[in-house]
């Protein structure tokens, strides 16, 4: 959710406008060769290319999806993010598939890979604990504003799913402490949004998505990878 200290998701009209912008950007990109942010052509993907995690700890699922993105060019020369829910980790890659940073993150309280019906149009107080999931899938994301005027990365507008700085407005949740906890389970606390450290958002996420759309791949935790991303080639 586009979680706020004093409110719920963004308005439907604003979400619709952002959706149209994202779709138009991707349509134009799909009709032309991929170019990086500096205007240089992105190298064509190869069948043997792999994503470089620069020594960061990453699960087999995260590596498999990242390698598929690099080999297939599914990101179309755009920055992309991989969210590993099982490991509560976020990996940000630039438009040339170079890792720009990785961090632990706070994710939805409930285990699950689907959003509850109509969750994006409800007040936070009306979302039951079992409905507070971070949905899995491929999403077109872009920077925007929440109702408090704070910039966030909108991941899925219909469900009001966003990636943003960790908010510690509710002291009883101790979100900052949970972010630093050793246990992955301790980092399952949000209404569905992806919370990252303030410095990570401002130094890594925002610069990569400034002035462009990008792709966010959220890995499943209750379903097989190839059920959520069926175009991934099977292992030989």
Short mmCIF file of N, CA and C in Angstrom, two decimals, residues 25-124:
data_model
loop_
_atom_site.label_atom_id
_atom_site.label_comp_id
_atom_site.label_asym_id
_atom_site.label_seq_id
_atom_site.Cartn_x
_atom_site.Cartn_y
_atom_site.Cartn_z
N UNK A 25 5.05 4.78 -22.21
CA UNK A 25 6.50 4.67 -22.24
C UNK A 25 6.93 3.30 -22.73
N UNK A 26 6.27 2.24 -22.21
CA UNK A 26 6.66 0.89 -22.59
C UNK A 26 6.29 0.58 -24.04
N UNK A 27 5.16 1.10 -24.51
CA UNK A 27 4.77 0.88 -25.89
C UNK A 27 5.80 1.47 -26.84
N UNK A 28 6.26 2.69 -26.54
CA UNK A 28 7.24 3.33 -27.40
C UNK A 28 8.57 2.59 -27.36
N UNK A 29 8.95 2.08 -26.19
CA UNK A 29 10.20 1.35 -26.08
C UNK A 29 10.14 0.02 -26.80
N UNK A 30 8.97 -0.63 -26.75
CA UNK A 30 8.84 -1.94 -27.40
C UNK A 30 8.97 -1.83 -28.90
N UNK A 31 8.69 -0.67 -29.46
CA UNK A 31 8.72 -0.49 -30.91
C UNK A 31 10.09 -0.06 -31.42
N UNK A 32 11.07 0.09 -30.54
CA UNK A 32 12.38 0.56 -30.94
C UNK A 32 13.47 -0.18 -30.17
N UNK A 33 14.74 -0.08 -30.65
CA UNK A 33 15.81 -0.73 -29.92
C UNK A 33 15.94 -0.17 -28.51
N UNK A 34 16.52 -0.95 -27.60
CA UNK A 34 16.68 -0.52 -26.22
C UNK A 34 17.85 0.44 -26.09
N UNK A 35 17.64 1.53 -25.35
CA UNK A 35 18.69 2.50 -25.12
C UNK A 35 18.81 2.77 -23.63
N UNK A 36 20.03 3.00 -23.17
CA UNK A 36 20.26 3.34 -21.78
C UNK A 36 19.90 4.80 -21.54
N UNK A 37 19.97 5.22 -20.27
CA UNK A 37 19.57 6.57 -19.91
C UNK A 37 20.43 7.62 -20.60
N UNK A 38 21.69 7.29 -20.91
CA UNK A 38 22.56 8.27 -21.56
C UNK A 38 22.43 8.26 -23.07
N UNK A 39 21.49 7.47 -23.60
CA UNK A 39 21.24 7.44 -25.04
C UNK A 39 22.03 6.41 -25.80
N UNK A 40 22.94 5.72 -25.14
CA UNK A 40 23.73 4.71 -25.81
C UNK A 40 22.94 3.42 -25.93
N UNK A 41 23.06 2.71 -27.07
CA UNK A 41 22.34 1.44 -27.21
C UNK A 41 22.76 0.44 -26.16
N UNK A 42 21.80 -0.34 -25.66
CA UNK A 42 22.09 -1.40 -24.71
C UNK A 42 22.52 -2.64 -25.48
N UNK A 43 23.54 -3.30 -25.00
CA UNK A 43 24.03 -4.49 -25.69
C UNK A 43 22.94 -5.54 -25.80
N UNK A 44 22.92 -6.24 -26.94
CA UNK A 44 21.92 -7.27 -27.15
C UNK A 44 22.13 -8.40 -26.15
N UNK A 45 21.03 -8.95 -25.60
CA UNK A 45 21.17 -10.05 -24.64
C UNK A 45 21.73 -11.29 -25.30
N UNK A 46 22.42 -12.11 -24.52
CA UNK A 46 22.96 -13.36 -25.02
C UNK A 46 22.46 -14.51 -24.16
N UNK A 47 22.50 -15.72 -24.73
CA UNK A 47 21.96 -16.89 -24.05
C UNK A 47 22.79 -17.31 -22.85
N UNK A 48 24.03 -16.82 -22.74
CA UNK A 48 24.90 -17.23 -21.65
C UNK A 48 25.17 -16.12 -20.64
N UNK A 49 24.60 -14.95 -20.84
CA UNK A 49 24.85 -13.83 -19.93
C UNK A 49 24.27 -14.12 -18.55
N UNK A 50 24.92 -13.60 -17.52
CA UNK A 50 24.44 -13.76 -16.17
C UNK A 50 24.46 -12.41 -15.46
N UNK A 51 23.60 -12.26 -14.49
CA UNK A 51 23.55 -11.04 -13.70
C UNK A 51 24.66 -11.08 -12.65
N UNK A 52 25.36 -9.97 -12.49
CA UNK A 52 26.44 -9.88 -11.52
C UNK A 52 25.92 -9.26 -10.23
N UNK A 53 25.85 -10.04 -9.18
CA UNK A 53 25.36 -9.55 -7.89
C UNK A 53 26.48 -8.95 -7.03
N UNK A 54 27.67 -8.84 -7.61
CA UNK A 54 28.80 -8.17 -6.97
C UNK A 54 29.06 -8.67 -5.54
N UNK A 55 28.94 -9.97 -5.38
CA UNK A 55 29.24 -10.56 -4.09
C UNK A 55 28.12 -10.49 -3.08
N UNK A 56 26.99 -9.89 -3.44
CA UNK A 56 25.86 -9.81 -2.52
C UNK A 56 25.22 -11.18 -2.36
N UNK A 57 24.78 -11.47 -1.16
CA UNK A 57 24.06 -12.72 -0.93
C UNK A 57 22.73 -12.68 -1.66
N UNK A 58 22.45 -13.71 -2.45
CA UNK A 58 21.21 -13.77 -3.23
C UNK A 58 20.78 -15.22 -3.36
N UNK A 59 19.48 -15.45 -3.29
CA UNK A 59 18.93 -16.80 -3.40
C UNK A 59 19.03 -17.32 -4.83
N UNK A 60 18.85 -18.62 -4.98
CA UNK A 60 18.84 -19.22 -6.32
C UNK A 60 17.71 -18.63 -7.16
N UNK A 61 16.55 -18.40 -6.54
CA UNK A 61 15.42 -17.84 -7.28
C UNK A 61 15.74 -16.43 -7.79
N UNK A 62 16.35 -15.62 -6.94
CA UNK A 62 16.70 -14.25 -7.34
C UNK A 62 17.69 -14.27 -8.50
N UNK A 63 18.66 -15.16 -8.42
CA UNK A 63 19.66 -15.26 -9.49
C UNK A 63 19.02 -15.77 -10.78
N UNK A 64 18.12 -16.72 -10.65
CA UNK A 64 17.47 -17.27 -11.85
C UNK A 64 16.67 -16.20 -12.58
N UNK A 65 15.89 -15.44 -11.84
CA UNK A 65 15.09 -14.40 -12.47
C UNK A 65 15.98 -13.30 -13.05
N UNK A 66 17.00 -12.89 -12.30
CA UNK A 66 17.91 -11.85 -12.80
C UNK A 66 18.63 -12.31 -14.06
N UNK A 67 19.08 -13.55 -14.09
CA UNK A 67 19.74 -14.08 -15.28
C UNK A 67 18.80 -14.10 -16.47
N UNK A 68 17.54 -14.49 -16.22
CA UNK A 68 16.55 -14.50 -17.30
C UNK A 68 16.32 -13.10 -17.83
N UNK A 69 16.24 -12.10 -16.96
CA UNK A 69 16.05 -10.71 -17.40
C UNK A 69 17.20 -10.29 -18.29
N UNK A 70 18.43 -10.59 -17.85
CA UNK A 70 19.61 -10.20 -18.61
C UNK A 70 19.66 -10.92 -19.96
N UNK A 71 19.35 -12.22 -19.97
CA UNK A 71 19.46 -13.00 -21.20
C UNK A 71 18.36 -12.67 -22.20
N UNK A 72 17.17 -12.39 -21.70
CA UNK A 72 16.03 -12.15 -22.58
C UNK A 72 15.86 -10.69 -22.95
N UNK A 73 16.45 -9.79 -22.15
CA UNK A 73 16.22 -8.37 -22.36
C UNK A 73 14.81 -7.96 -21.99
N UNK A 74 14.17 -8.72 -21.08
CA UNK A 74 12.79 -8.45 -20.71
C UNK A 74 12.60 -7.05 -20.14
N UNK A 75 13.63 -6.47 -19.56
CA UNK A 75 13.51 -5.11 -19.00
C UNK A 75 13.56 -4.02 -20.05
N UNK A 76 13.82 -4.38 -21.31
CA UNK A 76 13.81 -3.45 -22.44
C UNK A 76 14.73 -2.25 -22.23
N UNK A 77 15.87 -2.48 -21.66
CA UNK A 77 16.82 -1.40 -21.47
C UNK A 77 16.43 -0.43 -20.38
N UNK A 78 15.57 -0.87 -19.46
CA UNK A 78 15.12 -0.03 -18.35
C UNK A 78 15.74 -0.51 -17.05
N UNK A 79 15.83 0.37 -16.05
CA UNK A 79 16.26 -0.12 -14.73
C UNK A 79 15.26 -1.13 -14.21
N UNK A 80 15.74 -2.06 -13.39
CA UNK A 80 14.81 -3.04 -12.84
C UNK A 80 15.19 -3.41 -11.41
N UNK A 81 14.20 -3.91 -10.70
CA UNK A 81 14.36 -4.29 -9.30
C UNK A 81 13.86 -5.71 -9.12
N UNK A 82 14.58 -6.48 -8.34
CA UNK A 82 14.12 -7.82 -7.96
C UNK A 82 13.85 -7.79 -6.46
N UNK A 83 12.64 -8.18 -6.08
CA UNK A 83 12.25 -8.25 -4.67
C UNK A 83 12.12 -9.72 -4.31
N UNK A 84 12.98 -10.17 -3.43
CA UNK A 84 12.96 -11.56 -2.97
C UNK A 84 12.22 -11.60 -1.65
N UNK A 85 10.96 -12.01 -1.68
CA UNK A 85 10.15 -11.97 -0.46
C UNK A 85 10.62 -12.97 0.58
N UNK A 86 11.03 -14.14 0.15
CA UNK A 86 11.47 -15.16 1.11
C UNK A 86 12.67 -14.68 1.92
N UNK A 87 13.56 -13.96 1.27
CA UNK A 87 14.77 -13.47 1.93
C UNK A 87 14.64 -12.04 2.40
N UNK A 88 13.48 -11.42 2.15
CA UNK A 88 13.24 -9.99 2.45
C UNK A 88 14.40 -9.12 1.96
N UNK A 89 14.76 -9.32 0.67
CA UNK A 89 15.86 -8.59 0.07
C UNK A 89 15.40 -7.88 -1.19
N UNK A 90 16.01 -6.73 -1.46
CA UNK A 90 15.71 -5.95 -2.66
C UNK A 90 17.02 -5.69 -3.40
N UNK A 91 17.03 -5.95 -4.71
CA UNK A 91 18.19 -5.72 -5.56
C UNK A 91 17.82 -4.74 -6.67
N UNK A 92 18.58 -3.69 -6.82
CA UNK A 92 18.30 -2.66 -7.82
C UNK A 92 19.39 -2.70 -8.89
N UNK A 93 18.96 -2.87 -10.15
CA UNK A 93 19.88 -2.89 -11.29
C UNK A 93 19.61 -1.68 -12.18
N UNK A 94 20.65 -1.15 -12.81
CA UNK A 94 20.45 -0.02 -13.70
C UNK A 94 20.02 -0.50 -15.08
N UNK A 95 19.93 0.44 -16.04
CA UNK A 95 19.43 0.10 -17.37
C UNK A 95 20.38 -0.77 -18.17
N UNK A 96 21.61 -0.95 -17.68
CA UNK A 96 22.57 -1.86 -18.33
C UNK A 96 22.71 -3.16 -17.54
N UNK A 97 21.79 -3.39 -16.60
CA UNK A 97 21.77 -4.59 -15.77
C UNK A 97 22.96 -4.68 -14.83
N UNK A 98 23.51 -3.52 -14.42
CA UNK A 98 24.54 -3.48 -13.40
C UNK A 98 23.88 -3.31 -12.04
N UNK A 99 24.31 -4.08 -11.06
CA UNK A 99 23.74 -3.94 -9.73
C UNK A 99 24.15 -2.60 -9.13
N UNK A 100 23.17 -1.82 -8.71
CA UNK A 100 23.43 -0.52 -8.10
C UNK A 100 23.37 -0.59 -6.58
N UNK A 101 22.69 -1.59 -6.04
CA UNK A 101 22.62 -1.72 -4.59
C UNK A 101 21.68 -2.82 -4.17
N UNK A 102 21.83 -3.28 -2.95
CA UNK A 102 20.98 -4.32 -2.38
C UNK A 102 20.74 -3.99 -0.91
N UNK A 103 19.58 -4.39 -0.40
CA UNK A 103 19.25 -4.09 0.98
C UNK A 103 18.20 -5.06 1.49
N UNK A 104 18.09 -5.15 2.81
CA UNK A 104 16.95 -5.83 3.39
C UNK A 104 15.76 -4.88 3.33
N UNK A 105 14.55 -5.42 3.41
CA UNK A 105 13.35 -4.60 3.27
C UNK A 105 12.24 -5.13 4.16
N UNK A 106 11.31 -4.28 4.47
CA UNK A 106 10.09 -4.69 5.16
C UNK A 106 9.04 -4.99 4.11
N UNK A 107 8.29 -6.07 4.31
CA UNK A 107 7.30 -6.51 3.34
C UNK A 107 5.97 -6.78 4.02
N UNK A 108 4.98 -7.20 3.23
CA UNK A 108 3.64 -7.45 3.74
C UNK A 108 3.62 -8.45 4.88
N UNK A 109 2.77 -8.18 5.85
CA UNK A 109 2.65 -9.03 7.04
C UNK A 109 2.27 -10.46 6.69
N UNK A 110 1.34 -10.62 5.75
CA UNK A 110 0.80 -11.95 5.44
C UNK A 110 1.60 -12.64 4.33
N UNK A 111 1.79 -13.93 4.47
CA UNK A 111 2.41 -14.73 3.42
C UNK A 111 1.39 -14.93 2.31
N UNK A 112 1.79 -14.71 1.08
CA UNK A 112 0.87 -14.87 -0.05
C UNK A 112 1.38 -14.14 -1.26
N UNK A 113 0.89 -14.52 -2.44
CA UNK A 113 1.38 -13.95 -3.69
C UNK A 113 0.33 -13.18 -4.48
N UNK A 114 -0.84 -12.97 -3.88
CA UNK A 114 -1.91 -12.26 -4.56
C UNK A 114 -2.47 -11.16 -3.66
N UNK A 115 -2.95 -10.09 -4.30
CA UNK A 115 -3.59 -9.02 -3.55
C UNK A 115 -5.05 -9.36 -3.31
N UNK A 116 -5.57 -8.95 -2.17
CA UNK A 116 -6.99 -9.15 -1.89
C UNK A 116 -7.82 -8.27 -2.82
N UNK A 117 -9.00 -8.75 -3.25
CA UNK A 117 -9.85 -7.95 -4.15
C UNK A 117 -10.16 -6.58 -3.57
N UNK A 118 -9.95 -5.54 -4.40
CA UNK A 118 -10.30 -4.18 -3.99
C UNK A 118 -9.42 -3.57 -2.93
N UNK A 119 -8.28 -4.19 -2.63
CA UNK A 119 -7.45 -3.71 -1.53
C UNK A 119 -6.93 -2.30 -1.79
N UNK A 120 -6.72 -1.94 -3.04
CA UNK A 120 -6.18 -0.63 -3.36
C UNK A 120 -7.13 0.53 -3.12
N UNK A 121 -8.41 0.23 -2.96
CA UNK A 121 -9.41 1.27 -2.75
C UNK A 121 -9.90 1.33 -1.31
N UNK A 122 -9.30 0.57 -0.42
CA UNK A 122 -9.74 0.53 0.96
C UNK A 122 -8.83 1.35 1.87
N UNK A 123 -9.37 1.78 2.99
CA UNK A 123 -8.55 2.42 4.02
C UNK A 123 -7.67 1.35 4.66
N UNK A 124 -6.51 1.78 5.13
CA UNK A 124 -5.60 0.82 5.74
C UNK A 124 -6.25 0.08 6.90
#
